[in-house]
C-alpha positions as a LaTeX table, in Angstrom:
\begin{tabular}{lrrr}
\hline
Residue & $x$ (\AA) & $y$ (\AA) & $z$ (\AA) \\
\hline
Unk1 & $-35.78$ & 138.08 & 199.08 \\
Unk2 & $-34.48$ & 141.29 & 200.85 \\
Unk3 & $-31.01$ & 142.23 & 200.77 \\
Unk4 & $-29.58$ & 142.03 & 203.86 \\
Unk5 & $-27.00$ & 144.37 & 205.40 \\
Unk6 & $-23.77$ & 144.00 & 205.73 \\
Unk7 & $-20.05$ & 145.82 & 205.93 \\
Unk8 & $-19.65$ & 148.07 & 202.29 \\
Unk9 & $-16.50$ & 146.78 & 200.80 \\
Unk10 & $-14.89$ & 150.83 & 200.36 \\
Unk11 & $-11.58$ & 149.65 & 200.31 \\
Unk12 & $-9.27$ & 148.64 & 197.46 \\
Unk13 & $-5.49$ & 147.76 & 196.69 \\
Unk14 & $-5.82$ & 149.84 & 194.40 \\
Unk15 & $-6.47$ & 152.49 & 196.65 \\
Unk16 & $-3.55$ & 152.66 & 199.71 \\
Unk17 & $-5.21$ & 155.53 & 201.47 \\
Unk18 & $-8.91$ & 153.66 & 201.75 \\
Unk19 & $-6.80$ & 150.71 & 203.81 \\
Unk20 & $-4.85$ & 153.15 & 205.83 \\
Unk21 & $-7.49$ & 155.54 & 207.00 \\
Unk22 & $-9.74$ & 152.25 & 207.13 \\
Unk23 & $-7.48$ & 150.79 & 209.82 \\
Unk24 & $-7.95$ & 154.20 & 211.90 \\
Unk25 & $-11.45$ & 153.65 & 212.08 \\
Unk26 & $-11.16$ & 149.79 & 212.92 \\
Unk27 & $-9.14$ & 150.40 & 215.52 \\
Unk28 & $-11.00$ & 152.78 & 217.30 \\
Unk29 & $-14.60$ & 151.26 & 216.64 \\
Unk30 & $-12.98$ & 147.85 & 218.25 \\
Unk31 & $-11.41$ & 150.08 & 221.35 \\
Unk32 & $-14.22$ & 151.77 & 222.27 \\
Unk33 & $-17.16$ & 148.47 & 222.01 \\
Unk34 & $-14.68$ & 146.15 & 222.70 \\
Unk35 & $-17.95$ & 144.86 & 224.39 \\
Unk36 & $-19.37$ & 144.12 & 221.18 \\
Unk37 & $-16.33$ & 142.76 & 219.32 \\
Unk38 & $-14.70$ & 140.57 & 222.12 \\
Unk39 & $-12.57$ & 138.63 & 220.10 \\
Unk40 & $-11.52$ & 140.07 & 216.50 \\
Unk41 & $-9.33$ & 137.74 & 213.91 \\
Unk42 & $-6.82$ & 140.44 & 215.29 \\
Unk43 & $-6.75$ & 142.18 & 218.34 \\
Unk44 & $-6.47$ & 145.96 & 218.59 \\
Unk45 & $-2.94$ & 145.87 & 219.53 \\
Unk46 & $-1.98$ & 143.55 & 216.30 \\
Unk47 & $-4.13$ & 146.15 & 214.18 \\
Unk48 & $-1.91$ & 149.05 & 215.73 \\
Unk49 & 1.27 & 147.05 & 215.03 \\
Unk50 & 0.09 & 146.30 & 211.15 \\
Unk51 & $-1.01$ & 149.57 & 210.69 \\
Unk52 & 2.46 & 151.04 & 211.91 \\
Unk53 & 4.10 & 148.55 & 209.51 \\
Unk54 & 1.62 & 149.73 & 206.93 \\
Unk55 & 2.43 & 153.70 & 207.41 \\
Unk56 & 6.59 & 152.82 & 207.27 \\
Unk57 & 6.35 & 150.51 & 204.11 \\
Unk58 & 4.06 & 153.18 & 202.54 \\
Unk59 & 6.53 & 156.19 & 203.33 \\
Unk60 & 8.93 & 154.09 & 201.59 \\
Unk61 & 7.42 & 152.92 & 198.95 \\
Unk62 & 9.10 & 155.25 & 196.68 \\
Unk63 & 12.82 & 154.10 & 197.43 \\
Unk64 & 12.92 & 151.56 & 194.85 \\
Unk65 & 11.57 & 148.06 & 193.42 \\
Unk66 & 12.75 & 146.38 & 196.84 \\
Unk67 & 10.46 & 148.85 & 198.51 \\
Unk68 & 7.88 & 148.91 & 196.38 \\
Unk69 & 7.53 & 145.32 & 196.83 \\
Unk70 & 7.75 & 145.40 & 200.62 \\
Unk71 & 5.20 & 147.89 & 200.70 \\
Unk72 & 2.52 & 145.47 & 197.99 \\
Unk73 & 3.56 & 142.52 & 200.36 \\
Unk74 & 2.00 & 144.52 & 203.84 \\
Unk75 & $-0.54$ & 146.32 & 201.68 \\
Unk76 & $-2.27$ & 142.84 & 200.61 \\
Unk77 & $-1.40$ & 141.81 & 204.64 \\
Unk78 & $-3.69$ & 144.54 & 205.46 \\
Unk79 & $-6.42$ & 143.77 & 202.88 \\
Unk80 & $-6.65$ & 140.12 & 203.79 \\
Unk81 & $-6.83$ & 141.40 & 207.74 \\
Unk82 & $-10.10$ & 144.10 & 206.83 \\
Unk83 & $-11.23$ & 141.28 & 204.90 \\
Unk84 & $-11.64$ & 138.83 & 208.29 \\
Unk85 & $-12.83$ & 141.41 & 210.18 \\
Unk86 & $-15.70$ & 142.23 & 207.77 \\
Unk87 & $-16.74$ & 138.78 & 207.77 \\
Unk88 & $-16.22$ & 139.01 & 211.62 \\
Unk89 & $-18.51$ & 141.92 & 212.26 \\
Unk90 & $-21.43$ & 140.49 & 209.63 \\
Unk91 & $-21.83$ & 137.78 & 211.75 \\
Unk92 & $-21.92$ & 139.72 & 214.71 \\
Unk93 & $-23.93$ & 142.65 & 213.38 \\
Unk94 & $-26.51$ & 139.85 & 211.61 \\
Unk95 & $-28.03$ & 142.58 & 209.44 \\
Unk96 & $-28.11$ & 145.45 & 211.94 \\
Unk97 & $-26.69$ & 148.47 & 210.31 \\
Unk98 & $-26.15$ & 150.29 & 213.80 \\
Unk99 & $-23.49$ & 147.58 & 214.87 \\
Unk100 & $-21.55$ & 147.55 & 211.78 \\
Unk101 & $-21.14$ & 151.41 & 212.30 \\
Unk102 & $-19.86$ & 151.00 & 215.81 \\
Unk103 & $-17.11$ & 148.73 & 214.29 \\
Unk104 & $-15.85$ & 151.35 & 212.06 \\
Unk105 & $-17.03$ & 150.06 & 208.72 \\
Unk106 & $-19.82$ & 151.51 & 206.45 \\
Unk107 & $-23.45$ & 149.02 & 206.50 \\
Unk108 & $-24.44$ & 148.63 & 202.71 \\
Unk109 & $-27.91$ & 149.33 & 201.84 \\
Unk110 & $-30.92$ & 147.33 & 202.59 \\
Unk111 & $-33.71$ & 147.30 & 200.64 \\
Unk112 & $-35.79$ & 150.84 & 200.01 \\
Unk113 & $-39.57$ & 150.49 & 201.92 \\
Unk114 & $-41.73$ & 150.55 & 199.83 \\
Unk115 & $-43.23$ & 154.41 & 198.74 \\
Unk116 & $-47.04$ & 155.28 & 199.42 \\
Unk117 & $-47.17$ & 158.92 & 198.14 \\
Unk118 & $-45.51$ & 160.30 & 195.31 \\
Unk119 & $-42.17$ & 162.82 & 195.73 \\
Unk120 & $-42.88$ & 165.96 & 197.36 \\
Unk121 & $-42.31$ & 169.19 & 195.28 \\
Unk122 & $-39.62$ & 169.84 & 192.90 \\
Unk123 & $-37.12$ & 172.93 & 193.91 \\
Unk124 & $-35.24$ & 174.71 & 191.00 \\
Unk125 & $-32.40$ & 173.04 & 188.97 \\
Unk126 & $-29.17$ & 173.95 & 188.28 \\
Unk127 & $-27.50$ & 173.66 & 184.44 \\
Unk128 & $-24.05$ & 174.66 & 183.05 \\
Unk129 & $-23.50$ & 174.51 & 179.26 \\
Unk130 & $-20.09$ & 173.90 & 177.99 \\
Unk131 & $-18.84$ & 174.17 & 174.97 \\
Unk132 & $-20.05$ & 171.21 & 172.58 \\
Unk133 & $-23.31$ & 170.87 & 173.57 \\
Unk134 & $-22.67$ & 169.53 & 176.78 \\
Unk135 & $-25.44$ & 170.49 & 179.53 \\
Unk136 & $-24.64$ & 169.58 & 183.09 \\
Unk137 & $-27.52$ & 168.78 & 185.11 \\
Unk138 & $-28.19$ & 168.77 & 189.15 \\
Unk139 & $-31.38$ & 169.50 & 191.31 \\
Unk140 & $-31.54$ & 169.23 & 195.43 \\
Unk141 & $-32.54$ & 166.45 & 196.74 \\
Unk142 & $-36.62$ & 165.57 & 196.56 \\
Unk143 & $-38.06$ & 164.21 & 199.71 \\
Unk144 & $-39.41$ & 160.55 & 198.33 \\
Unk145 & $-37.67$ & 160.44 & 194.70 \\
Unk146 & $-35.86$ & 157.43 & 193.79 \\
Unk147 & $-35.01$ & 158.95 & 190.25 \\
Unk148 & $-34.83$ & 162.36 & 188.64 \\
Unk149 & $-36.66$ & 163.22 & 185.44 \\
Unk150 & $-35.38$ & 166.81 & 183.61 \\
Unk151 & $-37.81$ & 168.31 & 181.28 \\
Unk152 & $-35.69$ & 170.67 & 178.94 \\
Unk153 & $-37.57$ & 173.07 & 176.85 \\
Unk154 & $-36.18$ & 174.89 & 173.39 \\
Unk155 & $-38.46$ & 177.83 & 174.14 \\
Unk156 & $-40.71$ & 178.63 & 176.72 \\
Unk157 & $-41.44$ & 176.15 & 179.11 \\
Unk158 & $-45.43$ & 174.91 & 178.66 \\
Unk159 & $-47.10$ & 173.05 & 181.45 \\
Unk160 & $-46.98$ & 169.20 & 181.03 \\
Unk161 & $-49.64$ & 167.21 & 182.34 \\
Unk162 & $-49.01$ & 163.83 & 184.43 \\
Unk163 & $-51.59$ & 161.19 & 184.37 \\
Unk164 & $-51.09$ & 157.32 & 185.35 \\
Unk165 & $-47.18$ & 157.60 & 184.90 \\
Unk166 & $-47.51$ & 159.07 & 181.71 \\
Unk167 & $-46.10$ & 162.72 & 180.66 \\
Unk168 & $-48.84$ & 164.54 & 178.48 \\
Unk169 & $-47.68$ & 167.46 & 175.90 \\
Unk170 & $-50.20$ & 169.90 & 175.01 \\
Unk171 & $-51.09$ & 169.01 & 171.05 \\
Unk172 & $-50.92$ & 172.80 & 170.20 \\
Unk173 & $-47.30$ & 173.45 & 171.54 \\
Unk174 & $-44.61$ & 174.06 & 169.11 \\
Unk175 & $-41.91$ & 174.09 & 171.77 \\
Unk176 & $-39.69$ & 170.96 & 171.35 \\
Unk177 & $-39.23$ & 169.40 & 174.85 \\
Unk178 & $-36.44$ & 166.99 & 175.79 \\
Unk179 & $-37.34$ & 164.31 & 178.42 \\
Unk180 & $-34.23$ & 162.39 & 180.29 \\
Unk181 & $-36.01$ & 160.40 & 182.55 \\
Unk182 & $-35.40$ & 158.24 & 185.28 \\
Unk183 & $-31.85$ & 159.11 & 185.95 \\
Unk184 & $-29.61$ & 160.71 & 189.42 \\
Unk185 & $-29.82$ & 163.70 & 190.39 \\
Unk186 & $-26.87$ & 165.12 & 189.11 \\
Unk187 & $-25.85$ & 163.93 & 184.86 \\
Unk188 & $-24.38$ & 165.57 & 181.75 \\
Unk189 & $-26.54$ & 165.27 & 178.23 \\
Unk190 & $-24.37$ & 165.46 & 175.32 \\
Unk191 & $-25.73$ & 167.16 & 171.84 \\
Unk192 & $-27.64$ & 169.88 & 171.95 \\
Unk193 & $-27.42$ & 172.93 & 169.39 \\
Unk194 & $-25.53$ & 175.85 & 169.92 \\
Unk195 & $-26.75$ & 178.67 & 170.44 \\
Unk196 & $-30.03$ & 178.04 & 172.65 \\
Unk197 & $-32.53$ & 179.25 & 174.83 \\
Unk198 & $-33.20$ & 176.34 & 177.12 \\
Unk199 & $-35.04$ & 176.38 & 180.18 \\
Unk200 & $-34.83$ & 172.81 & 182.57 \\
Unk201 & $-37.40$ & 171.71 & 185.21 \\
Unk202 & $-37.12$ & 168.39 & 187.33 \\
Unk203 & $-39.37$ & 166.01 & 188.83 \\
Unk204 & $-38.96$ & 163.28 & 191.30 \\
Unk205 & $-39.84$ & 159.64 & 190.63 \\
Unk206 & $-40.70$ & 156.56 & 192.91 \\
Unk207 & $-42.84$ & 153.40 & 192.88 \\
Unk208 & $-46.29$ & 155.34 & 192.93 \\
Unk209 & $-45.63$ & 158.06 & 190.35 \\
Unk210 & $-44.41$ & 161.53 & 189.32 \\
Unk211 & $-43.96$ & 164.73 & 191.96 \\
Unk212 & $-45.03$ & 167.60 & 190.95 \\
Unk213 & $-42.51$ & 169.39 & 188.92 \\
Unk214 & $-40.35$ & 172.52 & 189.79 \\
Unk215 & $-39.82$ & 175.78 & 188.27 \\
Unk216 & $-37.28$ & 176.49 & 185.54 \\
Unk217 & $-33.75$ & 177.23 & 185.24 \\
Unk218 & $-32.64$ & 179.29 & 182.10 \\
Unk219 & $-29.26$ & 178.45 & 180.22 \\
Unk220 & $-28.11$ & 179.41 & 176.64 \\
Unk221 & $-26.59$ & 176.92 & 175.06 \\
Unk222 & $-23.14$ & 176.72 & 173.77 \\
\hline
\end{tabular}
């Protein structure tokens, strides 16, 4: 079944800052469509008031274990409060992402449509060795890609060749090539040798197949 939307849990304990700037946004998504959100578990002016308390208890946090506890009490106050108020906006929203925006929250993700062409062309890579063999990977964004595949050649890059899903390599190359497939855009391989000549490529992914792949980016190894 689909996934539907609903408000993106961004917030943490763990995290002060993500409730405090959260209640900004709250409270100025629920002022300005209080059309939409008529009656919140807590009205604007109780979210002003808690997030005042918040902002003192927080300032103060440092002054000792009296404080410190004052602070966790209001902290959890204000976690249990976003908490309502998600649950309050999904069932007002009912799925639609533009709703839970207007409330000051961020909409998870639905589920992707479905792709009917592959990715559109690969741009150029970027890679940084560090020392250790690390190589840090990250290529632009391609149009239609739902994963990133690097192609990382010891030598000279060769043209590949793509058929049903399947990367071909030439049986007369001597070039060792180093597929990480279906990965993010942006990832650190561990391992290589010192002292290469390595030149990366990437190619989007989806449903249907393999884009066409971009042009290489030289690093040495180190």
């Amino acid at each position: 079944m689909p996934r539907a939307i609903k408000v993106k849990i961004t917030w943490a304990i763990k995290s002060p800052k993500s409730i405090l700037d959260l209640f900004i946004l709250i409270i100025s998504g629920l002022t300005e469509y209080a059309s939409i959100f008529p009656k919140p578990p807590l009205d604007v002016n109780g979210l002003k008031s808690l997030k005042g308390e918040l902002d003192d208890k927080f300032a103060k946090r440092l002054n000792g274990e009296v404080a410190k506890n004052d602070f966790a009490i209001v902290l959890k106050k204000g976690n249990d409060v976003l908490r309502k108020h998600a649950n309050y906006v999904n069932d007002i929203a009912n799925g639609d992402d533009a709703i839970i925006l207007k409330s000051g929250f961020t909409p998870t993700k639905g589920d992707a449509q479905q792709a009917t062409t592959i990715p559109a062309q690969a741009g150029v890579p970027t890679a940084k060795a560090t020392v250790g063999g690390f190589l840090s990977l990250d290529a632009d964004e391609i149009v239609g890609a739902t994963s990133y595949t690097y192609l990382i050649f010891f030598g000279v890059p060769f043209a590949v060749t793509i058929t049903d899903d399947f990367i071909t390599v030439p049986a007369e190359s001597t070039i060792k090539l180093l597929v990480v497939g279906g990965g993010k855009r942006s990832l650190t391989i561990k391992g290589l040798p010192a002292g290469q000549q390595v030149y990366v490529q990437v190619l989007g992914h989806n449903s249907v197949g393999y884009g066409p792949v971009g042009a290489a980016f030289p690093v040495f190894t180190v």
